[in-house]
PDB file of C-alpha atoms in Angstrom:
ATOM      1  CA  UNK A  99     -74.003  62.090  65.762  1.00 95.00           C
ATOM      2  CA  UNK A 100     -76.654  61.464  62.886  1.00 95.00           C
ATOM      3  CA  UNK A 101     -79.333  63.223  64.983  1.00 96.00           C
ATOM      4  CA  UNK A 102     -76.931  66.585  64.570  1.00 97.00           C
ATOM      5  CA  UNK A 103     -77.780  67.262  61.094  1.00 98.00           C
ATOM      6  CA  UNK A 104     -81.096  68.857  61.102  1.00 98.00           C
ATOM      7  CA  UNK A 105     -82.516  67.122  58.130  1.00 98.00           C
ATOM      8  CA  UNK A 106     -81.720  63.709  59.689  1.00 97.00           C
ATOM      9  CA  UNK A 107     -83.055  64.801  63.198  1.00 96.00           C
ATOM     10  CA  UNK A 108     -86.402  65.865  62.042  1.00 96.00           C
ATOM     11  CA  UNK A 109     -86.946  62.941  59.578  1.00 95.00           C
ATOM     12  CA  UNK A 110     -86.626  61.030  62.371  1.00 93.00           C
ATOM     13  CA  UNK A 111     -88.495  62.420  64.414  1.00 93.00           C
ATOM     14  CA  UNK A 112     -91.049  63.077  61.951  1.00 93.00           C
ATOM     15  CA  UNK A 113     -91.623  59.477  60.721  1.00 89.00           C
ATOM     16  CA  UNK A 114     -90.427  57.125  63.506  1.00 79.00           C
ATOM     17  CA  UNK A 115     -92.721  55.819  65.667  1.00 67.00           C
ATOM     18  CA  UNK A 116     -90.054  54.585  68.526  1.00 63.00           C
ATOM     19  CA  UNK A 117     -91.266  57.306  70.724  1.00 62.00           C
ATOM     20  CA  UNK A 118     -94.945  56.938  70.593  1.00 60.00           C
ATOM     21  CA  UNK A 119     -94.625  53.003  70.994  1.00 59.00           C
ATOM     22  CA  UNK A 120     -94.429  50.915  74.036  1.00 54.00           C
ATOM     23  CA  UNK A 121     -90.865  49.744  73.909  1.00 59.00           C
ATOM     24  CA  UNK A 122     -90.485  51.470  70.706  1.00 61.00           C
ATOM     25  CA  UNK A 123     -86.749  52.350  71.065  1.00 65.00           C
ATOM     26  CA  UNK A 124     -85.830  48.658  71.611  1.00 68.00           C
ATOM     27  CA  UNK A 125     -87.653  47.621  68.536  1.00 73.00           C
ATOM     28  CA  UNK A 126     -85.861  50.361  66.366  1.00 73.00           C
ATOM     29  CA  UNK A 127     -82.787  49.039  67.847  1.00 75.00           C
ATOM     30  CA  UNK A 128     -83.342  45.559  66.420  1.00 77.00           C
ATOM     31  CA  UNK A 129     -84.588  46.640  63.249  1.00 80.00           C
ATOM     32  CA  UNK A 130     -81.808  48.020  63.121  1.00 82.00           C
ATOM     33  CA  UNK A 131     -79.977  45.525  64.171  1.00 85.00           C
ATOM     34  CA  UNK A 132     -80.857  42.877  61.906  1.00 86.00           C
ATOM     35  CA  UNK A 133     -80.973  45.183  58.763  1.00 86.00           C
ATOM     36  CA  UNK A 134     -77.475  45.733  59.646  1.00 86.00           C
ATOM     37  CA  UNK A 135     -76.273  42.222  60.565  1.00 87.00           C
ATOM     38  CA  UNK A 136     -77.857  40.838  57.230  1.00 88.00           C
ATOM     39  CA  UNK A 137     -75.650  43.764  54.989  1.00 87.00           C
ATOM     40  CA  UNK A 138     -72.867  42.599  57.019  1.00 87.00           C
ATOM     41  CA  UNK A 139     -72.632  39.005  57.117  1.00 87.00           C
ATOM     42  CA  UNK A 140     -75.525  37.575  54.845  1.00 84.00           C
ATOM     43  CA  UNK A 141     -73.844  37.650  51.797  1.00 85.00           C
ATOM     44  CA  UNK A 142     -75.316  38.833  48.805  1.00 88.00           C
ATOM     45  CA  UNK A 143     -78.673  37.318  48.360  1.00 91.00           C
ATOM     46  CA  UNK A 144     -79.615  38.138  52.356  1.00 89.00           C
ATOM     47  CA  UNK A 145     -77.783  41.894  51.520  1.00 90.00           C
ATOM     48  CA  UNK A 146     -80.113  42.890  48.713  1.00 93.00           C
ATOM     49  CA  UNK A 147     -83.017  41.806  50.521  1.00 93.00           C
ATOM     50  CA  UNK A 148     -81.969  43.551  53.619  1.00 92.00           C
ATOM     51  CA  UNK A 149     -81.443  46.702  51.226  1.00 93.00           C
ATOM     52  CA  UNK A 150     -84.638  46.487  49.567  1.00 94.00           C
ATOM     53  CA  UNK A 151     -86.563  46.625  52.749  1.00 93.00           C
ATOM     54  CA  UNK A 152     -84.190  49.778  53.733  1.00 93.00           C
ATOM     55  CA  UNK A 153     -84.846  51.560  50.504  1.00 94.00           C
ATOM     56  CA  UNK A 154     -88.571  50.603  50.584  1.00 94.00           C
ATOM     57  CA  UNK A 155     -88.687  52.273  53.767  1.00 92.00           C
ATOM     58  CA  UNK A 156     -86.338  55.307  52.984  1.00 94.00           C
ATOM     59  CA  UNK A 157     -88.628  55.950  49.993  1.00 95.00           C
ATOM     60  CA  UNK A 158     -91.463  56.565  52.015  1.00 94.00           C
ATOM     61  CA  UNK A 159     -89.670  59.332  54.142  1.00 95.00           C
ATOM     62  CA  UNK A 160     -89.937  62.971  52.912  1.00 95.00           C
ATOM     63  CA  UNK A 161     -91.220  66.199  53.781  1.00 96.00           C
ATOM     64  CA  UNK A 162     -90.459  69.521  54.684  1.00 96.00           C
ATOM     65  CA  UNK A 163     -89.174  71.181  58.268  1.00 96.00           C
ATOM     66  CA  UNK A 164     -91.818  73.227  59.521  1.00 95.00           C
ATOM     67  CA  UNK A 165     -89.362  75.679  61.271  1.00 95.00           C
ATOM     68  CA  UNK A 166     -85.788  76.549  60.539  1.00 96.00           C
ATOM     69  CA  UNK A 167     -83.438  74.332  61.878  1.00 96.00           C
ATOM     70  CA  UNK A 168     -79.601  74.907  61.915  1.00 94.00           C
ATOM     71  CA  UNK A 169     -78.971  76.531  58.782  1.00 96.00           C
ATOM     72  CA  UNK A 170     -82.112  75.332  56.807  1.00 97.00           C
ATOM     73  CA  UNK A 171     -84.933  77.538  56.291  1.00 97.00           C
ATOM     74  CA  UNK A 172     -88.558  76.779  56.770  1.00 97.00           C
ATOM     75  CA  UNK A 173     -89.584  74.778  53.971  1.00 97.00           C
ATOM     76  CA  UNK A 174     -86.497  72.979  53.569  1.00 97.00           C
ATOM     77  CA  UNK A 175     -87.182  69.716  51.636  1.00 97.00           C
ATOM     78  CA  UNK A 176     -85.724  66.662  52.844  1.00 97.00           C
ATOM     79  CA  UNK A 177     -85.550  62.812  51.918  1.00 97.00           C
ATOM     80  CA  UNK A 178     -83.889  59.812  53.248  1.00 95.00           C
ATOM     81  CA  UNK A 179     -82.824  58.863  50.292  1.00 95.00           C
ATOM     82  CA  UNK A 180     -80.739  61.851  49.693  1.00 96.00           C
ATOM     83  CA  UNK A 181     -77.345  60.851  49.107  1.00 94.00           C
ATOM     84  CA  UNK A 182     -75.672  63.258  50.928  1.00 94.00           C
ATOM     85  CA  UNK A 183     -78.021  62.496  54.455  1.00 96.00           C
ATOM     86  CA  UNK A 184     -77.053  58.796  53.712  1.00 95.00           C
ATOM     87  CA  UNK A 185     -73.630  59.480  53.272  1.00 95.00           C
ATOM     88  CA  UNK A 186     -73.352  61.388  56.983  1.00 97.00           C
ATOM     89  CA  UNK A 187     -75.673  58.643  58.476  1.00 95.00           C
ATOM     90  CA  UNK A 188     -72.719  56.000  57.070  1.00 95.00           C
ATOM     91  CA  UNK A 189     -69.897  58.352  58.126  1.00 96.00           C
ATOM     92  CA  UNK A 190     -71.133  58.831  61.424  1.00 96.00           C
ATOM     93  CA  UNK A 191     -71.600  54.712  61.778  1.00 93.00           C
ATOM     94  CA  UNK A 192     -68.850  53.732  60.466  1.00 95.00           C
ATOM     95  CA  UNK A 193     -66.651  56.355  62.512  1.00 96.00           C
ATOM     96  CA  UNK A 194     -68.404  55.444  65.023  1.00 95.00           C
ATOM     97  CA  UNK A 195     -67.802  51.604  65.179  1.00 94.00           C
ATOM     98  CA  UNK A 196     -63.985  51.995  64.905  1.00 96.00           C
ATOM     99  CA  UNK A 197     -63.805  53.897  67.981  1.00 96.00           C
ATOM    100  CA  UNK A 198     -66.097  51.724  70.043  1.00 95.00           C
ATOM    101  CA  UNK A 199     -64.256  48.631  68.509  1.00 95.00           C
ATOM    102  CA  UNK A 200     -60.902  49.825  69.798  1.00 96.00           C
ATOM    103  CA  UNK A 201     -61.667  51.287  73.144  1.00 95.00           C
ATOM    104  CA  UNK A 202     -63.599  47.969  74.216  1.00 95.00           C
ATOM    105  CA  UNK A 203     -61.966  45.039  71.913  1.00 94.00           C
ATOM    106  CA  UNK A 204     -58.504  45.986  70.700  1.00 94.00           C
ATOM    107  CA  UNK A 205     -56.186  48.844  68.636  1.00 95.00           C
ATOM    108  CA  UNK A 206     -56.654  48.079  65.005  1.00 97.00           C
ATOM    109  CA  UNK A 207     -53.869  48.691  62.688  1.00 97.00           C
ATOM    110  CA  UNK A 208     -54.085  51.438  60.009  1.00 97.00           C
ATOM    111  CA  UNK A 209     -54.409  48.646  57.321  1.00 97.00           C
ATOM    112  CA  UNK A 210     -57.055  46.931  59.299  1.00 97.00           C
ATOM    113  CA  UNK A 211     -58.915  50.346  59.336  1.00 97.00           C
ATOM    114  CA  UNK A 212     -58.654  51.154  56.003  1.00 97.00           C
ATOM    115  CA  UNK A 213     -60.340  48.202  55.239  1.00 96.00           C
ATOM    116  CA  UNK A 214     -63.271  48.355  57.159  1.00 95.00           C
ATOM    117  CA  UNK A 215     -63.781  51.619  55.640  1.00 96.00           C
ATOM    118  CA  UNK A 216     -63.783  49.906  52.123  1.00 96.00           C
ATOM    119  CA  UNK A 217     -65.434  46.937  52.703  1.00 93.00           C
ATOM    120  CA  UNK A 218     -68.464  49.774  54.399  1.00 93.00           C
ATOM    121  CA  UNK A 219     -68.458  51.555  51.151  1.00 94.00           C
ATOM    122  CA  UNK A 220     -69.677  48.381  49.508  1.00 91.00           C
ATOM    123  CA  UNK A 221     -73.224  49.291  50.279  1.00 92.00           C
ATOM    124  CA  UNK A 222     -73.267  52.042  47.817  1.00 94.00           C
ATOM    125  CA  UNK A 223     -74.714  50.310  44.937  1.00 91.00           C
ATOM    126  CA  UNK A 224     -76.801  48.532  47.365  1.00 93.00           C
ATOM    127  CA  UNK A 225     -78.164  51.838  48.835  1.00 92.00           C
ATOM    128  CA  UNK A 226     -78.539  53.869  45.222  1.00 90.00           C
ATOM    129  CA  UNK A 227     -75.076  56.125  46.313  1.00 92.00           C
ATOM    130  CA  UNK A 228     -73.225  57.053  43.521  1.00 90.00           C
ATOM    131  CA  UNK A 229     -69.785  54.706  43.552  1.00 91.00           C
ATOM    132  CA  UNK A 230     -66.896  56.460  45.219  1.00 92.00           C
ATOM    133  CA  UNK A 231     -68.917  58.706  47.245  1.00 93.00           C
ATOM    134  CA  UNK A 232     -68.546  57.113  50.390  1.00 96.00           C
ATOM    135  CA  UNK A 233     -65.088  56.841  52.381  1.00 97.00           C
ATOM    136  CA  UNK A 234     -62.423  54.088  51.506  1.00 97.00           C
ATOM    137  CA  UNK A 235     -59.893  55.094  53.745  1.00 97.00           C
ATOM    138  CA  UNK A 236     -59.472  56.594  57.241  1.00 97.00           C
ATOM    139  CA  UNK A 237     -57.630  59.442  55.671  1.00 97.00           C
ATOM    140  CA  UNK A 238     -60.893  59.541  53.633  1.00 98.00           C
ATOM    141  CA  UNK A 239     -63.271  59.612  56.704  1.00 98.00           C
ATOM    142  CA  UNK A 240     -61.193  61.889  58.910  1.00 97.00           C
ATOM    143  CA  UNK A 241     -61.233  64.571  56.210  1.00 97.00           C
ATOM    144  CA  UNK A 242     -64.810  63.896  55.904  1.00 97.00           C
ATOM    145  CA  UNK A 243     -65.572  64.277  59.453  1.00 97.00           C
ATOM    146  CA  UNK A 244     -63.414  67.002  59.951  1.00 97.00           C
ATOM    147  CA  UNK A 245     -65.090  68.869  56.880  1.00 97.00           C
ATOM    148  CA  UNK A 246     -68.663  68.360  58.072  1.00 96.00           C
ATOM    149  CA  UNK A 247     -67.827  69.059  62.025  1.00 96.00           C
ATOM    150  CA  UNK A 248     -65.970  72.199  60.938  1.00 95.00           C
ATOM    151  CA  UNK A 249     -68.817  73.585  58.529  1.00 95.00           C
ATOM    152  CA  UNK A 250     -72.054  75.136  58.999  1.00 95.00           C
ATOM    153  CA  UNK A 251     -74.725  71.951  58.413  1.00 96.00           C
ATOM    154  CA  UNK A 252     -73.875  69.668  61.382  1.00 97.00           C
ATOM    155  CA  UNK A 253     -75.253  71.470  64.375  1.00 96.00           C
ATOM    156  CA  UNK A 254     -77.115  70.085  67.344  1.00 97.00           C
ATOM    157  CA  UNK A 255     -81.083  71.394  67.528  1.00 97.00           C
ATOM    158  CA  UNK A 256     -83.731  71.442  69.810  1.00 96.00           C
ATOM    159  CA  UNK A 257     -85.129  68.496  68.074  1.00 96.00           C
ATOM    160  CA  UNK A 258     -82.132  66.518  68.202  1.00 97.00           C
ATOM    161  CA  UNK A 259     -81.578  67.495  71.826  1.00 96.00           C
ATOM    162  CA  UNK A 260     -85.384  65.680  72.710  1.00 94.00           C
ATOM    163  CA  UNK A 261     -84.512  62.475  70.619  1.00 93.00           C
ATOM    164  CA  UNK A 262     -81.549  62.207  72.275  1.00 93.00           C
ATOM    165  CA  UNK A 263     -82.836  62.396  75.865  1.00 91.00           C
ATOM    166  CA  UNK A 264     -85.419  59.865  74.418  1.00 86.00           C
ATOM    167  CA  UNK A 265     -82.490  56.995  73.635  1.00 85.00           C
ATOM    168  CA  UNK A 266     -80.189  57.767  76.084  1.00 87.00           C
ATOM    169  CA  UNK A 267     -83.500  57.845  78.821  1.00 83.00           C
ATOM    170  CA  UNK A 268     -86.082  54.826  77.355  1.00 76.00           C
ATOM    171  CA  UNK A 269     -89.122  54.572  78.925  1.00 69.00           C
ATOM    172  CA  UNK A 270     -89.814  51.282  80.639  1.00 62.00           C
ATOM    173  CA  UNK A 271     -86.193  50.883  80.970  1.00 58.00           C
ATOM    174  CA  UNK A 272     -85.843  50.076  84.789  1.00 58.00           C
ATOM    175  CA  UNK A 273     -84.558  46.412  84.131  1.00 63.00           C
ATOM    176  CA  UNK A 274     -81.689  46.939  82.111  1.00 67.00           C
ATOM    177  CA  UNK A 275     -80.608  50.458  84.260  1.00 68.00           C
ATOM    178  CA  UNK A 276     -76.740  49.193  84.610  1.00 74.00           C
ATOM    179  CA  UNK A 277     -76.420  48.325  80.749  1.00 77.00           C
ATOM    180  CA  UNK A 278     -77.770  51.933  80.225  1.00 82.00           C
ATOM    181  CA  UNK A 279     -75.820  53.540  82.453  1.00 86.00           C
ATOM    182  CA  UNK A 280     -72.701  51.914  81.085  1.00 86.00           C
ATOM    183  CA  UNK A 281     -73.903  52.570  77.380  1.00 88.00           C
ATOM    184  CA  UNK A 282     -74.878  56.289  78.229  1.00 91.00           C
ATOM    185  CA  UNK A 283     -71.341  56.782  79.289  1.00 93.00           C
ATOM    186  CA  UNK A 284     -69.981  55.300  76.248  1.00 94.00           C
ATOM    187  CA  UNK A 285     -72.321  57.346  74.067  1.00 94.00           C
ATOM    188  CA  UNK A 286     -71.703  60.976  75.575  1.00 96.00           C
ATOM    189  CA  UNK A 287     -67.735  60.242  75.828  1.00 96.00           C
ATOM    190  CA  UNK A 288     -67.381  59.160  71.783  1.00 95.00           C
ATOM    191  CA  UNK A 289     -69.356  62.282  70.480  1.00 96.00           C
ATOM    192  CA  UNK A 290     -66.722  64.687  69.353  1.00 95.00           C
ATOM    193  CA  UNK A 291     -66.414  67.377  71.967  1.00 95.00           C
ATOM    194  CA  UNK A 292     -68.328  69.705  69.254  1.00 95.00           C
ATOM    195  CA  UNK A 293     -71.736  67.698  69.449  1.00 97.00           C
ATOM    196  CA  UNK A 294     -71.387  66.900  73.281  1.00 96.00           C
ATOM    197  CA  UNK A 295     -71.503  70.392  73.952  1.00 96.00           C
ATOM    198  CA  UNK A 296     -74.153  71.176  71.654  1.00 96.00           C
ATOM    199  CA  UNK A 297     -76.360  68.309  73.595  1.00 97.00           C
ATOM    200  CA  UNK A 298     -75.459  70.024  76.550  1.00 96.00           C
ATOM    201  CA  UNK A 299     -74.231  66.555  77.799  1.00 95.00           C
ATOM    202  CA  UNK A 300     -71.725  67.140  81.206  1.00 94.00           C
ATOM    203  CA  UNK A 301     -67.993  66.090  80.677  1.00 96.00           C
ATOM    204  CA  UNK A 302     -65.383  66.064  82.862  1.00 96.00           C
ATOM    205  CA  UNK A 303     -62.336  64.550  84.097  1.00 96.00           C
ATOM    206  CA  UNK A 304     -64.629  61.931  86.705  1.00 96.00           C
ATOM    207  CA  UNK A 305     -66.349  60.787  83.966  1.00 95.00           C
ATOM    208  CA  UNK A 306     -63.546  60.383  81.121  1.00 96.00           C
ATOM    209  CA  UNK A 307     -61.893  58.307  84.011  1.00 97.00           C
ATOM    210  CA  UNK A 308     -65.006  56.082  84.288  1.00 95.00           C
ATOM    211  CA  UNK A 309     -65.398  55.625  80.604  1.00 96.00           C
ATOM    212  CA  UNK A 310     -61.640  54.325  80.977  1.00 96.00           C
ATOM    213  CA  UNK A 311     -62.159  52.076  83.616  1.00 96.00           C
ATOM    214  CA  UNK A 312     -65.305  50.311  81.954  1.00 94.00           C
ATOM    215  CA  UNK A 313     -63.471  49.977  79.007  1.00 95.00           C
ATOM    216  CA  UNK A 314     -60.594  48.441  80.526  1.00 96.00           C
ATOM    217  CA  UNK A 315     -63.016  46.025  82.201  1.00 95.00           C
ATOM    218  CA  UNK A 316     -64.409  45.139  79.061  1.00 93.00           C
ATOM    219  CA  UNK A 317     -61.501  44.562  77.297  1.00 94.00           C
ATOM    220  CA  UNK A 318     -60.063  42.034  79.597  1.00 94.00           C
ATOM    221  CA  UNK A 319     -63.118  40.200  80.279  1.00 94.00           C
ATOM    222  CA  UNK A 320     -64.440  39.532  76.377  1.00 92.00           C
ATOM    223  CA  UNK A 321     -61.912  36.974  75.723  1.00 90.00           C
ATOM    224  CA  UNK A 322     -63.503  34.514  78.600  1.00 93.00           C
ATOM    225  CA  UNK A 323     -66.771  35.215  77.015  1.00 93.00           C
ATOM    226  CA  UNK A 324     -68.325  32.671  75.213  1.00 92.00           C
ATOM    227  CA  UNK A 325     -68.443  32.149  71.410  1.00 87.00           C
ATOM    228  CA  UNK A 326     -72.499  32.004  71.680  1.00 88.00           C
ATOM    229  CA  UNK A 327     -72.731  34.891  73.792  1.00 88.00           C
ATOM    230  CA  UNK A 328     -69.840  37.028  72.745  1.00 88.00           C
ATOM    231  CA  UNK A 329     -70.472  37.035  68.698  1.00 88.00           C
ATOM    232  CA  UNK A 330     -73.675  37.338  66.902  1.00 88.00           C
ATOM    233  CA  UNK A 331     -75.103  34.025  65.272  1.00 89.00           C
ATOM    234  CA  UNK A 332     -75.181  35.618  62.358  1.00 87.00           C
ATOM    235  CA  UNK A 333     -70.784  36.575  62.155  1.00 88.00           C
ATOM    236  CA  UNK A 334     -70.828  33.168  63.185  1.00 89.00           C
ATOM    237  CA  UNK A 335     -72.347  31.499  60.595  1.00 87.00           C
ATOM    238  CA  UNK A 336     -70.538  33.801  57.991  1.00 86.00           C
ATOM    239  CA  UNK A 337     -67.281  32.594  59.726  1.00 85.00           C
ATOM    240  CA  UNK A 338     -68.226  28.855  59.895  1.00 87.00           C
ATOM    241  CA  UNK A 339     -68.979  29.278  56.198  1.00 84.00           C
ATOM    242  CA  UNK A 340     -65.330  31.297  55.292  1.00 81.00           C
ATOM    243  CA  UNK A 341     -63.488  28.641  56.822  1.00 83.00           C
ATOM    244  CA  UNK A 342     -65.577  25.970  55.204  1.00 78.00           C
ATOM    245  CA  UNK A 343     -64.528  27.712  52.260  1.00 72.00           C
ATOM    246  CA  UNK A 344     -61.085  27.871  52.567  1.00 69.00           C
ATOM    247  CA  UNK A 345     -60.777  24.103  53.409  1.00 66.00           C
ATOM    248  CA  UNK A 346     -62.233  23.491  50.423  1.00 68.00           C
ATOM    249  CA  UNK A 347     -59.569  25.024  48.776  1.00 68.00           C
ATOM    250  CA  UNK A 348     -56.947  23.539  50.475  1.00 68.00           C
ATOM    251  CA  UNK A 349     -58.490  20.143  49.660  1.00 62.00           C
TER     252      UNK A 349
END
């Protein structure tokens, strides 16, 4: 989804080095990772720090797209620090996670929604986005979505098209082949129909039924999963330390 604004797409492609490196997709992927585990459950000394590194990096990323793309002319100026290409990035992850979260772990309740999408919009001052700009509700997100789908910015390119093949297709990626196949499937069938057919990524009813049945199997088998393997040590640290909290409290 981030990959189908243009500006995103060729920043990243421009200035990540994930497909030049030996395993470099897998070491994006825990950059990633831990940047995002530390804004999540570090609190606020192990957030900034986290955010620091982000906007070190972020500031570093500019430049200009060589061709037009989409609906940007040649010589279109981007930045990663442009609040509007963070603010699709974060709509697209956020948006994202709730879907994944409730086709493999469990329906959430509108409330419970709602407030994942504020407690997300906390890294706005963190991230240099002018406060209220990012999505506090899911009324706030769909619209947000909807507008962006619906207008003429988001579209998939032939740049986004080869990053894509290069994460859904890693090199060096014979050893983990199930995983991928599993997570490819999951991928293609959350994209809005809009983007999926933009990637050119096949749909149909064979595969919608497969994405059901893995999630099914998921769902029902997480719960026997260990603590340790099942939750990050990171959310469980953060939720050895709430509860340490609240009998604190109580005492």
């Amino acid at each position: 989804m981030q990959f189908a604004h243009p500006l995103v797409a060729r920043a990243v492609a421009e200035h990540s080095a994930f497909r030049a490196e030996a395993f470099g997709g897998w070491r994006r992927l825990h950059r990633t990772l831990g940047a995002m585990l530390a804004l999540t459950f570090g609190g606020p000394e192990a957030a900034q720090r986290a955010a620091d590194r982000i906007n070190a990096i972020h500031e570093r990323i500019n430049g200009q797209l060589p061709r037009a793309e989409g609906v940007f002319a040649e010589g279109t100026r981007y930045s990663a620090c442009d609040p509007a290409l963070l603010g699709w990035v974060h709509a697209t992850l956020v948006d994202s996670f709730l879907r994944a979260y409730e086709l493999y772990v469990r329906p959430l309740s509108p409330a419970e929604r709602d407030t994942y999408c504020a407690e997300s919009a906390g890294i706005e001052s963190l991230l240099h986005i002018s406060a209220g700009s990012l999505p506090r509700t899911t009324m706030e997100l769909d619209a947000y979505m909807g507008t962006r789908l619906g207008g003429d910015e988001i579209r998939v390119t032939d740049t986004a098209r080869e990053l894509a093949r290069e994460i859904l297709f890693p090199p060096t990626s014979v050893p983990v082949w199930p995983a991928l196949v599993v997570l490819r499937l999951a991928t293609v069938g959350l994209l809005p129909p809009t983007l999926r057919e933009g990637y050119g990524f096949p749909w149909d009813a064979r595969r919608a039924a497969a994405l059901s049945a893995s999630a099914f199997a998921i769902r029902h088998l997480l719960p026997a999963v260990p603590a340790p393997l099942r939750h990050w040590s990171a959310a469980r640290a953060a939720l050895r330390q709430r509860q340490a909290g609240r009998a604190s409290r109580c005492a």
